[in-house]
Coordinates of N, CA and C in Angstrom, one line a residue:
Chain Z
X1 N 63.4 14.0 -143.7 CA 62.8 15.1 -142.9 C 63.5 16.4 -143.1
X2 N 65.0 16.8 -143.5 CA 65.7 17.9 -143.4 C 65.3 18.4 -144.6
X3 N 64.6 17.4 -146.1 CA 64.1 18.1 -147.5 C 62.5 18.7 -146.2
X4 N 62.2 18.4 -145.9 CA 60.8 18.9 -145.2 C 60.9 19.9 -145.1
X5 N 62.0 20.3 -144.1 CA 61.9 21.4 -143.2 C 62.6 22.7 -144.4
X6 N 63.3 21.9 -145.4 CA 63.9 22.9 -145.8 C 62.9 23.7 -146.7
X7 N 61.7 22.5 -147.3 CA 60.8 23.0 -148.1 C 59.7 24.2 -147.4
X8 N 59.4 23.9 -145.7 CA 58.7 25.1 -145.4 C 59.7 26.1 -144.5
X9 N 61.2 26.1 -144.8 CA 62.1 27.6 -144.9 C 61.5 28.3 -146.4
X10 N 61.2 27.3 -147.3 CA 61.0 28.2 -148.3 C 60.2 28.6 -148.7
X11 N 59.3 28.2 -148.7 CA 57.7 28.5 -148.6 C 57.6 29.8 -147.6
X12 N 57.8 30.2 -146.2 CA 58.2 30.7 -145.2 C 58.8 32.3 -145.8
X13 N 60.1 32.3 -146.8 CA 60.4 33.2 -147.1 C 59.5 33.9 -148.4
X14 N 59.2 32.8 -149.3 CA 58.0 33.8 -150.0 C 56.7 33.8 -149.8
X15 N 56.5 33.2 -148.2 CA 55.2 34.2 -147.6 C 55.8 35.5 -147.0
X16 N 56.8 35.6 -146.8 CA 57.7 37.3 -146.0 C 57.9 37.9 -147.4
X17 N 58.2 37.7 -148.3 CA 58.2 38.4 -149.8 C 57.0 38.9 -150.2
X18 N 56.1 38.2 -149.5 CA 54.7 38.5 -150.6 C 53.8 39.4 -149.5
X19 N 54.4 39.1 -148.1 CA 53.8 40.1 -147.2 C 53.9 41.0 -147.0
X20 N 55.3 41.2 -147.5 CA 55.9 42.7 -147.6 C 55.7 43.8 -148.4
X21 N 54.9 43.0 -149.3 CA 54.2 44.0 -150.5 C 52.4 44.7 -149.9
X22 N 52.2 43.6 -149.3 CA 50.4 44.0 -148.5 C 50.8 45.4 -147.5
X23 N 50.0 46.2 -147.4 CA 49.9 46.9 -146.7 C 49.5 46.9 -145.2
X24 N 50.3 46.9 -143.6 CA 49.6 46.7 -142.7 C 50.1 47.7 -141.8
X25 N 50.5 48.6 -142.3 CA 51.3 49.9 -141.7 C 52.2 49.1 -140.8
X26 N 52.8 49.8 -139.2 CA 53.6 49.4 -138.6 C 53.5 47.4 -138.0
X27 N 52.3 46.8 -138.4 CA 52.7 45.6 -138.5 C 53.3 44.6 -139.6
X28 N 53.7 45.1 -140.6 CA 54.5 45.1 -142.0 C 56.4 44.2 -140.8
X29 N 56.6 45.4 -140.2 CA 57.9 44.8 -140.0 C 57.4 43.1 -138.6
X30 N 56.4 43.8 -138.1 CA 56.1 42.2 -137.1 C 55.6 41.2 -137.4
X31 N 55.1 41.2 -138.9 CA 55.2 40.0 -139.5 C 56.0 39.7 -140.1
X32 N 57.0 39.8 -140.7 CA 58.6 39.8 -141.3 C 59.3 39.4 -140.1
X33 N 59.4 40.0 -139.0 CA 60.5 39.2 -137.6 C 59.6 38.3 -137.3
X34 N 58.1 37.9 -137.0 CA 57.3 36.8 -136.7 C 57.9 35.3 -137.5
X35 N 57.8 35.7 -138.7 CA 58.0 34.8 -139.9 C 59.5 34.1 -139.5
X36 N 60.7 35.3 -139.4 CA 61.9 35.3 -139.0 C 62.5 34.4 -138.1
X37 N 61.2 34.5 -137.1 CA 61.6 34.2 -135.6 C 61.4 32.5 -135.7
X38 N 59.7 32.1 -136.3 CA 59.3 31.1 -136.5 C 60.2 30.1 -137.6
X39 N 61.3 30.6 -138.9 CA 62.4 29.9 -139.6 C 63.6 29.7 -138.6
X40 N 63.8 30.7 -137.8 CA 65.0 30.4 -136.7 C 64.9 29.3 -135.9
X41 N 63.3 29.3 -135.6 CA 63.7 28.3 -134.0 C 63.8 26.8 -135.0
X42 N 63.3 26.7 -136.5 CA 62.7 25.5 -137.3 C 64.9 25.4 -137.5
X43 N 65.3 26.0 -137.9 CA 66.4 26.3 -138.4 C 67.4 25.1 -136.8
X44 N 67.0 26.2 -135.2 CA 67.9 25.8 -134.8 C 67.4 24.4 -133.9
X45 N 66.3 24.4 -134.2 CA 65.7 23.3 -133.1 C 66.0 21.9 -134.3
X46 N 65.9 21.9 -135.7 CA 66.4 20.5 -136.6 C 67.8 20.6 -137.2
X47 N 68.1 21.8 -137.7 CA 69.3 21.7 -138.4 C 70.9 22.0 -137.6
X48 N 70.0 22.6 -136.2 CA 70.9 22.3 -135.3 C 71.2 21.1 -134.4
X49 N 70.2 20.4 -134.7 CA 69.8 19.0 -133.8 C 69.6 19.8 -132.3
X50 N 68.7 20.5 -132.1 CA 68.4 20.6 -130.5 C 67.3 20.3 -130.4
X51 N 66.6 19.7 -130.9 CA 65.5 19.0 -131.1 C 65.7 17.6 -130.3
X52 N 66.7 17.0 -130.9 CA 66.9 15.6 -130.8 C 68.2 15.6 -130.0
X53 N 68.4 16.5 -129.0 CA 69.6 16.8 -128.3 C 69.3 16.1 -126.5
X54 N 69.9 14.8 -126.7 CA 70.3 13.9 -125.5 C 70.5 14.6 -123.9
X55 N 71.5 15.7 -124.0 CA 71.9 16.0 -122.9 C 70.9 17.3 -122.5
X56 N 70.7 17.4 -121.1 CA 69.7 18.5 -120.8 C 70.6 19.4 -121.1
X57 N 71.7 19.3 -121.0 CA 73.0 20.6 -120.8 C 72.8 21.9 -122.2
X58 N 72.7 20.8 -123.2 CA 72.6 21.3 -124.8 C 71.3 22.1 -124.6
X59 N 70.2 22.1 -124.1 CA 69.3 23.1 -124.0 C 69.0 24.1 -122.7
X60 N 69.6 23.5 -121.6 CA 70.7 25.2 -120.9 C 71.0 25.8 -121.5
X61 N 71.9 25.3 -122.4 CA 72.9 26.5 -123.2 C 71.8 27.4 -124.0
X62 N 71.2 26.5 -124.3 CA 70.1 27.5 -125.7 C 69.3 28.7 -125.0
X63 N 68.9 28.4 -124.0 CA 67.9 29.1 -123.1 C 68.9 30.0 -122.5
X64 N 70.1 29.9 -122.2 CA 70.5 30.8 -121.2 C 71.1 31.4 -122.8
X65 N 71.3 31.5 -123.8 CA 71.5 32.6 -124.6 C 70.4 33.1 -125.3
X66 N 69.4 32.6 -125.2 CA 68.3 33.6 -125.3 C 67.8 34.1 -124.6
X67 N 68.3 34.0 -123.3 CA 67.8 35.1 -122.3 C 68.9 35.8 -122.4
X68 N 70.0 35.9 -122.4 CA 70.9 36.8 -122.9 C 70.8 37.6 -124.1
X69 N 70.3 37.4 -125.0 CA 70.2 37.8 -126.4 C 68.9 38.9 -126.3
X70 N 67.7 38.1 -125.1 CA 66.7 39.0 -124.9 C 66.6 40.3 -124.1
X71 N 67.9 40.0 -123.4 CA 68.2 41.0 -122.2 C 68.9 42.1 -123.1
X72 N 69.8 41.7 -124.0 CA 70.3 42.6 -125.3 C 69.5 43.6 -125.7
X73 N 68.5 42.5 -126.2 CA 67.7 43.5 -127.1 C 66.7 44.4 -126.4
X74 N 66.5 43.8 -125.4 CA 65.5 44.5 -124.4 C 65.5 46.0 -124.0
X75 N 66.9 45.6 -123.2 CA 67.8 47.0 -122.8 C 68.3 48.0 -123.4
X76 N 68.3 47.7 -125.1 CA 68.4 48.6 -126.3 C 67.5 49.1 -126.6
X77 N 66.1 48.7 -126.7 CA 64.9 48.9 -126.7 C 64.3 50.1 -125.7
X78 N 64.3 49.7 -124.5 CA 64.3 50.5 -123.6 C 64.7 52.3 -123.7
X79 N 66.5 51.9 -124.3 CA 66.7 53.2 -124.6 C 65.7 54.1 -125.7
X80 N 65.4 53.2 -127.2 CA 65.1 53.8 -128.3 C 63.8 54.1 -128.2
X81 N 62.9 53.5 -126.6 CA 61.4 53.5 -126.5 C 61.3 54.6 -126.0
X82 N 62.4 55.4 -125.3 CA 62.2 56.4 -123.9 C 63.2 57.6 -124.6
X83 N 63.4 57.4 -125.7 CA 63.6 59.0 -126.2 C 62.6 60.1 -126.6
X84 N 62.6 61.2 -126.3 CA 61.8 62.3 -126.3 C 61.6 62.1 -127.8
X85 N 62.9 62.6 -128.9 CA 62.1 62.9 -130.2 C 62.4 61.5 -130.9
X86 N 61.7 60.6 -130.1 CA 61.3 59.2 -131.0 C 59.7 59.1 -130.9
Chain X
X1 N 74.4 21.9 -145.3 CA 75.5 20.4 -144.8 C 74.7 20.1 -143.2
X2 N 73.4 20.0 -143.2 CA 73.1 19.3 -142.4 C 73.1 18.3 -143.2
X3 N 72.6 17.9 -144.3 CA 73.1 16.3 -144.7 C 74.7 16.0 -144.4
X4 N 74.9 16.9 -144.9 CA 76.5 16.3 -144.3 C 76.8 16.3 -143.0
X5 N 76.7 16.9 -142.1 CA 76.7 16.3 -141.1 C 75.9 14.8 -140.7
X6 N 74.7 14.7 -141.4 CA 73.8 13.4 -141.2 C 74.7 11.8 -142.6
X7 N 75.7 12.0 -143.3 CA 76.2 11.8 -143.7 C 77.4 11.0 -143.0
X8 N 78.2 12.1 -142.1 CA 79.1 11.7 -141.2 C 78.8 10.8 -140.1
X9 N 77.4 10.7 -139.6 CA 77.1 10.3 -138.5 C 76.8 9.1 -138.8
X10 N 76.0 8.2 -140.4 CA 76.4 7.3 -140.7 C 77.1 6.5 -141.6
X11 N 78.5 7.4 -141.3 CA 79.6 6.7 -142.2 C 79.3 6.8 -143.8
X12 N 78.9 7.8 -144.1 CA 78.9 7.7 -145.7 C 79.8 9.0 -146.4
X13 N 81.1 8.3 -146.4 CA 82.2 9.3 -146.8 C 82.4 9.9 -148.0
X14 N 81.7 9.2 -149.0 CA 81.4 9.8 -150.7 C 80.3 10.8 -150.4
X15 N 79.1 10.5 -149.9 CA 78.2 11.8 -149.2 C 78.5 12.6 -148.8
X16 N 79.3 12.5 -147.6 CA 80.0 13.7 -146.8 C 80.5 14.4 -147.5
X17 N 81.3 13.9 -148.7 CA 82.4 14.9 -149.4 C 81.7 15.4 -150.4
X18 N 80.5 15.1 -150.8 CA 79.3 15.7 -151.7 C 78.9 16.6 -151.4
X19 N 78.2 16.3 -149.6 CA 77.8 17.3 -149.7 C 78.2 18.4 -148.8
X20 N 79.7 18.2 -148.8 CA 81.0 19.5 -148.3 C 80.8 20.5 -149.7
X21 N 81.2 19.8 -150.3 CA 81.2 20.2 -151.9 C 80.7 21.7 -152.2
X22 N 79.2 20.5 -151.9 CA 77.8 21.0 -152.8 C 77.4 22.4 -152.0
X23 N 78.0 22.5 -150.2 CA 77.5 24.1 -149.6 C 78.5 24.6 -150.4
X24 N 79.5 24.3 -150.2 CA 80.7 25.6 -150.8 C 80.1 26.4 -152.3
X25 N 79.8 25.2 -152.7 CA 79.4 25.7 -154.3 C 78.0 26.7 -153.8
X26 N 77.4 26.1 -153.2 CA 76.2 27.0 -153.2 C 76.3 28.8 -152.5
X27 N 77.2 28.0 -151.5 CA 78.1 30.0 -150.8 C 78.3 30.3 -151.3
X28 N 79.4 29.7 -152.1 CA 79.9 30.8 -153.5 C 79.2 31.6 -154.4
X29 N 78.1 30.7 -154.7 CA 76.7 31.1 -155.6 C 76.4 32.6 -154.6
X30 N 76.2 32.1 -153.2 CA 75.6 33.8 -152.2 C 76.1 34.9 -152.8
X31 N 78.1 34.6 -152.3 CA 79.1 35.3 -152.5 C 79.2 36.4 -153.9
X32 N 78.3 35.4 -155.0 CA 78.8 36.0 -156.0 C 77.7 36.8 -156.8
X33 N 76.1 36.5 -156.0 CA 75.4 37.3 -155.7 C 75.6 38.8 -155.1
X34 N 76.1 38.5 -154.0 CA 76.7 39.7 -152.9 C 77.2 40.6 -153.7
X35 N 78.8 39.9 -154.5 CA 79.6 40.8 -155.2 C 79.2 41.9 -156.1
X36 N 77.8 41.2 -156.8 CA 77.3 41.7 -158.2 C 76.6 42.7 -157.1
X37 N 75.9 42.4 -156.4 CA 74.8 43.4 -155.7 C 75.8 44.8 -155.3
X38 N 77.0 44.6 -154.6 CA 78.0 45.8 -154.3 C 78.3 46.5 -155.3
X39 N 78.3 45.5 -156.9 CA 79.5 46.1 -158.1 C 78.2 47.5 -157.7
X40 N 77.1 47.5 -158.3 CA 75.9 48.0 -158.5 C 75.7 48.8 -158.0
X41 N 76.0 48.8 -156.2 CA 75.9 49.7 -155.3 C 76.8 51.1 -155.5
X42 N 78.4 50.3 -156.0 CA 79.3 51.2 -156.1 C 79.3 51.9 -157.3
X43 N 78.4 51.5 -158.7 CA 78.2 52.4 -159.8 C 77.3 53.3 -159.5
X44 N 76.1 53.4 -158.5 CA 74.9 54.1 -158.2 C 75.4 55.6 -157.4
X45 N 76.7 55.0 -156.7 CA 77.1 56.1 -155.8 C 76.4 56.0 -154.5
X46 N 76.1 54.6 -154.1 CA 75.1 54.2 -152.8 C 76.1 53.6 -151.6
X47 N 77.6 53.9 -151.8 CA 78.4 53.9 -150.5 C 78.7 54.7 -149.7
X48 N 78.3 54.7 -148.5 CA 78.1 56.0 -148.1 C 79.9 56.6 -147.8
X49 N 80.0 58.2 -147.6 CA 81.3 58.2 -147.8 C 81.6 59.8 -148.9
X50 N 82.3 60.2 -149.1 CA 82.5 61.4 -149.9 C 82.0 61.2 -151.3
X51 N 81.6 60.4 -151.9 CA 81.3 60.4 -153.2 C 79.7 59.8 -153.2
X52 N 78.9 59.8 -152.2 CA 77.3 59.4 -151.7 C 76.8 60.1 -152.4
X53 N 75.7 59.5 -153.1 CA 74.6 60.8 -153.8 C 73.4 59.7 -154.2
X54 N 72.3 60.3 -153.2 CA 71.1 59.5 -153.2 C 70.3 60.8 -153.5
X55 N 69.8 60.5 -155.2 CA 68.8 61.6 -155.5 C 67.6 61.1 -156.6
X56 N 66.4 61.5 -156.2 CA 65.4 61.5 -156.8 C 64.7 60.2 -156.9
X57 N 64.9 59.2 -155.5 CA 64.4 58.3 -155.7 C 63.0 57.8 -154.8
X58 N 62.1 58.0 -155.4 CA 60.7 58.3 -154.7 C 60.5 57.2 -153.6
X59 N 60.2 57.6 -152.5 CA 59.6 56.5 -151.7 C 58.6 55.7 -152.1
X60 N 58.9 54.3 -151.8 CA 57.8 53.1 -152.6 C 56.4 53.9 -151.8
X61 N 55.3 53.8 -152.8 CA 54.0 54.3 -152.3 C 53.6 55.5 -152.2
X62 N 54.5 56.7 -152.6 CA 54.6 58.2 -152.9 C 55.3 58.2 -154.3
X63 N 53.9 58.3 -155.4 CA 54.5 58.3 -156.3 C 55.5 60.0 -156.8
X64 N 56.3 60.5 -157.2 CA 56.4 61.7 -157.0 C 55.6 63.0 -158.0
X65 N 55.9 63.7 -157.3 CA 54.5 64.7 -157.4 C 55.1 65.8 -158.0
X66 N 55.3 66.5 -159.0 CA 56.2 67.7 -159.6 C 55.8 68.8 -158.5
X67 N 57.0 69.9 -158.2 CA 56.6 70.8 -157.1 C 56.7 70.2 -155.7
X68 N 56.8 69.1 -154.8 CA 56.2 68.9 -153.7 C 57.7 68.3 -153.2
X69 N 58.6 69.0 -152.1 CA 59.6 68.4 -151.7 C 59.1 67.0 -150.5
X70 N 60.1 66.7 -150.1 CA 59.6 65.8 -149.4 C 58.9 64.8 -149.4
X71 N 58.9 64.5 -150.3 CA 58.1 62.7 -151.3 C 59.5 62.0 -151.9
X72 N 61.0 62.5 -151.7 CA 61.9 61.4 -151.7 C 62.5 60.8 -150.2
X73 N 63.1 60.0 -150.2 CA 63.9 59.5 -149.5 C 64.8 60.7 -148.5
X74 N 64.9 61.1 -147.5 CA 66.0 61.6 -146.9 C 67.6 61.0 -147.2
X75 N 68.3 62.3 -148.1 CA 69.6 61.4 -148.5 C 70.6 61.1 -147.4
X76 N 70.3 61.6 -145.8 CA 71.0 61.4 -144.9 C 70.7 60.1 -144.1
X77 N 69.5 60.1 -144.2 CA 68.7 58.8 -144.0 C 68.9 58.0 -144.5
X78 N 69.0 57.8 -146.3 CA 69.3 56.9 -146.8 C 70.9 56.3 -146.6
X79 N 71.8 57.6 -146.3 CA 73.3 57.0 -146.4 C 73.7 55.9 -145.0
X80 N 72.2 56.4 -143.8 CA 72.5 55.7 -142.6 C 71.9 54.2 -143.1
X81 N 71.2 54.3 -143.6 CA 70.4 53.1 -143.9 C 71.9 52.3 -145.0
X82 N 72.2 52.7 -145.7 CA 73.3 51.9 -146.3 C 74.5 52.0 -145.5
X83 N 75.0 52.4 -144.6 CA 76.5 52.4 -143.5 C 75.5 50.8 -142.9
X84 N 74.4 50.6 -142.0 CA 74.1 49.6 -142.1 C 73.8 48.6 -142.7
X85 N 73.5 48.6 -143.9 CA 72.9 47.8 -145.1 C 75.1 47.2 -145.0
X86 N 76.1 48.0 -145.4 CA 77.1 47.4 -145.5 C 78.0 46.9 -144.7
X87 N 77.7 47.1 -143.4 CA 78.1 46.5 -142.5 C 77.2 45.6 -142.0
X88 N 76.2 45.3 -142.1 CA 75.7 43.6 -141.6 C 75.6 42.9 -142.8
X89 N 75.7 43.5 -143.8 CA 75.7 42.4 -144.8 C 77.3 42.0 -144.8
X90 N 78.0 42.9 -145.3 CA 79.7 42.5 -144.9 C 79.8 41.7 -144.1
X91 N 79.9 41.9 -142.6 CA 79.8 41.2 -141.7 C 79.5 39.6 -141.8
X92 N 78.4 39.3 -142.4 CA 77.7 38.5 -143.0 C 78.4 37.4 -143.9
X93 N 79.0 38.2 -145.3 CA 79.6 37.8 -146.1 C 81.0 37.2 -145.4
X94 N 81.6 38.1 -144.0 CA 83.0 37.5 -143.8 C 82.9 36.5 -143.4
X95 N 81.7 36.0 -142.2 CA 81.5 35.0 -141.8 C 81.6 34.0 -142.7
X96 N 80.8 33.9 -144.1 CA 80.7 33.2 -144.9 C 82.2 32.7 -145.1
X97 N 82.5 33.3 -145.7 CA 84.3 33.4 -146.5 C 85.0 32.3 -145.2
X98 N 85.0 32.6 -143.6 CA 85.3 32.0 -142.5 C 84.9 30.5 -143.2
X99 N 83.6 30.6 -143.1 CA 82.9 29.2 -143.4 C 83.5 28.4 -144.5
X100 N 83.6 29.0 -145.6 CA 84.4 28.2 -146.4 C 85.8 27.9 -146.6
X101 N 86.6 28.7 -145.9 CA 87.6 27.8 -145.0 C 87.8 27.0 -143.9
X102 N 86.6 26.9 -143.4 CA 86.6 25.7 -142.2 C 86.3 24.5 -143.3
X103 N 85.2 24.7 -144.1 CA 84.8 23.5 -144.9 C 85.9 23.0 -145.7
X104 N 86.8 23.5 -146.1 CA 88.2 23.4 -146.9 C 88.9 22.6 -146.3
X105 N 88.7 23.0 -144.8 CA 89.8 22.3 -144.2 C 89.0 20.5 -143.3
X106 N 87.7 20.8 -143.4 CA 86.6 19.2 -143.4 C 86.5 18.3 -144.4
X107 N 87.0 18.9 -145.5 CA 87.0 18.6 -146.8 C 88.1 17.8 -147.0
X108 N 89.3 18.2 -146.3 CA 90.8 17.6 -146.5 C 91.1 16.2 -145.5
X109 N 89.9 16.4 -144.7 CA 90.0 16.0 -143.3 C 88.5 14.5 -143.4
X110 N 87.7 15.1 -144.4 CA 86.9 13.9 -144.2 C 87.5 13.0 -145.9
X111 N 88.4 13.6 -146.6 CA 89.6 12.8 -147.9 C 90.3 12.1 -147.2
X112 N 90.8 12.1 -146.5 CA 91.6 11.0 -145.6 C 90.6 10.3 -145.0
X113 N 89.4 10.1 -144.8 CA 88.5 9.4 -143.9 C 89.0 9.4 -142.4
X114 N 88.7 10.8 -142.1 CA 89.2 10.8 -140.6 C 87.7 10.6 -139.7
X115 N 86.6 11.1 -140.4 CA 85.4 11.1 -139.7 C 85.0 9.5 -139.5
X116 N 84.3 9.7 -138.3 CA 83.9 8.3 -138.3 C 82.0 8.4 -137.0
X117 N 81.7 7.4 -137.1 CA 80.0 7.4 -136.2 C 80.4 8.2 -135.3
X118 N 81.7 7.6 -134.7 CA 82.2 7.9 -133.2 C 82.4 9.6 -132.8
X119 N 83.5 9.5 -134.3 CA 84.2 10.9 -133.8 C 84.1 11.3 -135.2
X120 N 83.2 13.0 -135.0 CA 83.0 13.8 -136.0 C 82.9 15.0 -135.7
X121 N 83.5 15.3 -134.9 CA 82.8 16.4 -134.1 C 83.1 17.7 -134.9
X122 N 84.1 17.9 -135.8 CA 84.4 19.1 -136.3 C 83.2 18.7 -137.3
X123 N 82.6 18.5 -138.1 CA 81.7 18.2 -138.9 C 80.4 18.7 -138.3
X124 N 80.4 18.6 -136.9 CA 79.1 18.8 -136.2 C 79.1 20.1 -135.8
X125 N 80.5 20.6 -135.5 CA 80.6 22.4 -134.9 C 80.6 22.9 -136.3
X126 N 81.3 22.6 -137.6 CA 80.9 23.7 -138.7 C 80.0 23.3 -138.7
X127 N 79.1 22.8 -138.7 CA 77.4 22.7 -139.3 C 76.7 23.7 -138.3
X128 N 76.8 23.4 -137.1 CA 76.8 24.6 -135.9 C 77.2 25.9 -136.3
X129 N 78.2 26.2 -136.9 CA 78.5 27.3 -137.0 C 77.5 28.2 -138.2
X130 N 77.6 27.2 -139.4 CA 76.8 27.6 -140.6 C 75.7 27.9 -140.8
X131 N 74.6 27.0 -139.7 CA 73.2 27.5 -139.3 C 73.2 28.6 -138.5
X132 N 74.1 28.9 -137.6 CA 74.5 30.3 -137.3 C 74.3 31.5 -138.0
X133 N 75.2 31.1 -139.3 CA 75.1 32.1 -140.3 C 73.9 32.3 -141.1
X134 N 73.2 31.2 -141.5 CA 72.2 31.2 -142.1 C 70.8 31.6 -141.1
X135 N 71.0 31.6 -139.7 CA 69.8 32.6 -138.9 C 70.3 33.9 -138.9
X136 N 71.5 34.5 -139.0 CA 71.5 35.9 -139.2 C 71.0 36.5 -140.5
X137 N 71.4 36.1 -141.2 CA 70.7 35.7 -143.2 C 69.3 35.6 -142.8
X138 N 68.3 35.0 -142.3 CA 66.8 34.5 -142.0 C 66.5 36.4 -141.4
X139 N 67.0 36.6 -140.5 CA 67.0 38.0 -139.6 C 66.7 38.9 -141.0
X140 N 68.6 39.3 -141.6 CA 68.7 40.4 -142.2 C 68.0 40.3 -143.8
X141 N 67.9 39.3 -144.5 CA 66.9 39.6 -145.3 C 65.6 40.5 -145.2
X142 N 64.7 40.1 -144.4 CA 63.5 40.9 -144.1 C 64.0 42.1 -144.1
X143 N 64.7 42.6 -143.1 CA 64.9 43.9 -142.5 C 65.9 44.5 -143.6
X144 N 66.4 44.3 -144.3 CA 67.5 45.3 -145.7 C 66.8 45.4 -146.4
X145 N 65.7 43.9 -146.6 CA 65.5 44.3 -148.6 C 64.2 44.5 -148.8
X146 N 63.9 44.0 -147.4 CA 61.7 43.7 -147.6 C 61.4 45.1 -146.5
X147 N 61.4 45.9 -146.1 CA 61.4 46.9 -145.1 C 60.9 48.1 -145.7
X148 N 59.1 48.2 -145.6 CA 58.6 49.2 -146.1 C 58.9 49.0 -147.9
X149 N 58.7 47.7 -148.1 CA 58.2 47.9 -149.8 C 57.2 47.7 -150.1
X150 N 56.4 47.6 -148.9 CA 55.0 47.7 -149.5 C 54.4 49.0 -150.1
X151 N 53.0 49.0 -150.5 CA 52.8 50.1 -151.5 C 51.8 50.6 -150.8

């Protein structure tokens, strides 16, 4: 299963290589983080085993750091959305 | 070294130490990637810093046009784009370097056969740690190298 997953990481990355060359104006970078996002959760949900993770506690943890991680980025966001000369 | 950690979990100690091995060798491979990519950087003059000089390099998709300013790259823009380019990749790289001294030290630790079904747990936090690294790597690829190369 881990040759599986590792085969569509890589597949995954030279669809983000080959998409990066198409032209989609500012959706160019949201499919590149799309792609990014969908190798991460493949990355942390088998090769982290939180897939196959027994204790509820193990996916607390996961969720309360991506709501933290979201609150991060959000809040950053926020600023760089609500500047005049942006 | 998710196999290696799947290695540990069922007692196969020639595996484990394969495939401790086999990431180190392949980091190093990153590492030595990385190195060549900086030597390059630092021949070009693409560190930012008193000796920076980003000139004449057309933006992908604007071919350059004789007469017409503003069809290259902003070189202030580019030097911010490389202060970041060197600090998350650095960044990046130290973690790595970390990484292959933890593995050094699982390496010494699964030679003695200290791992067992029961207890492996350092085998299970570097592996934790390493996929770590390798989603920041998933992240910063796109955004350093693939960002606006389209045409």
């Amino acid at each position: 299963m881990y040759f599986g997953i590792w085969a569509v990481l890589l597949v995954c990355t030279l669809i983000t290589y080959k998409a990066a060359f198409i032209e989609l104006g500012r959706f160019n970078a949201a499919v590149a983080l799309g792609i990014a996002t969908f190798k991460a959760t493949l990355v942390a949900l088998f090769f982290m085993h939180v897939w196959h993770a027994s204790e509820k506690l193990t996916k607390l943890v996961v969720i309360a750091a991506l709501f933290f991680l979201l609150l991060l980025l959000g809040l950053t966001m926020t600023d760089y959305a609500t500047r005049p000369w942006s | 070294m998710v196999l290696a950690v799947w290695a540990a979990q069922t007692a196969r100690r020639t595996l484990l130490i394969v495939m401790l091995i086999l990431t180190m060798l392949l980091g190093c491979v990153f590492l030595g990637i990385k190195a060549i990519e900086y030597k390059d950087k630092f021949e070009e003059h693409h560190v930012p810093g008193a000796s920076f000089s980003f000139e004449k390099v057309p933006i992908p998709g604007h071919p350059p046009i004789p007469g017409q300013p503003g069809r290259y790259a902003d070189p202030s823009h580019a030097q911010l784009f490389f202060s970041l380019y060197f600090v998350m990749t650095g960044l990046h790289a130290l973690h790595m370097i970390i990484g292959l001294g933890i593995f050094l030290w699982l390496l010494t630790m699964a030679w003695k056969g200290r791992f067992t079904p029961e207890w492996h747990t350092p085998v299970e936090i570097g592996g934790l740690y390493w996929h770590f690294v390798d989603i920041v790597w998933i992240y910063l690829f796109p955004l350093l190298y693939l960002i606006d190369r389209h045409p």
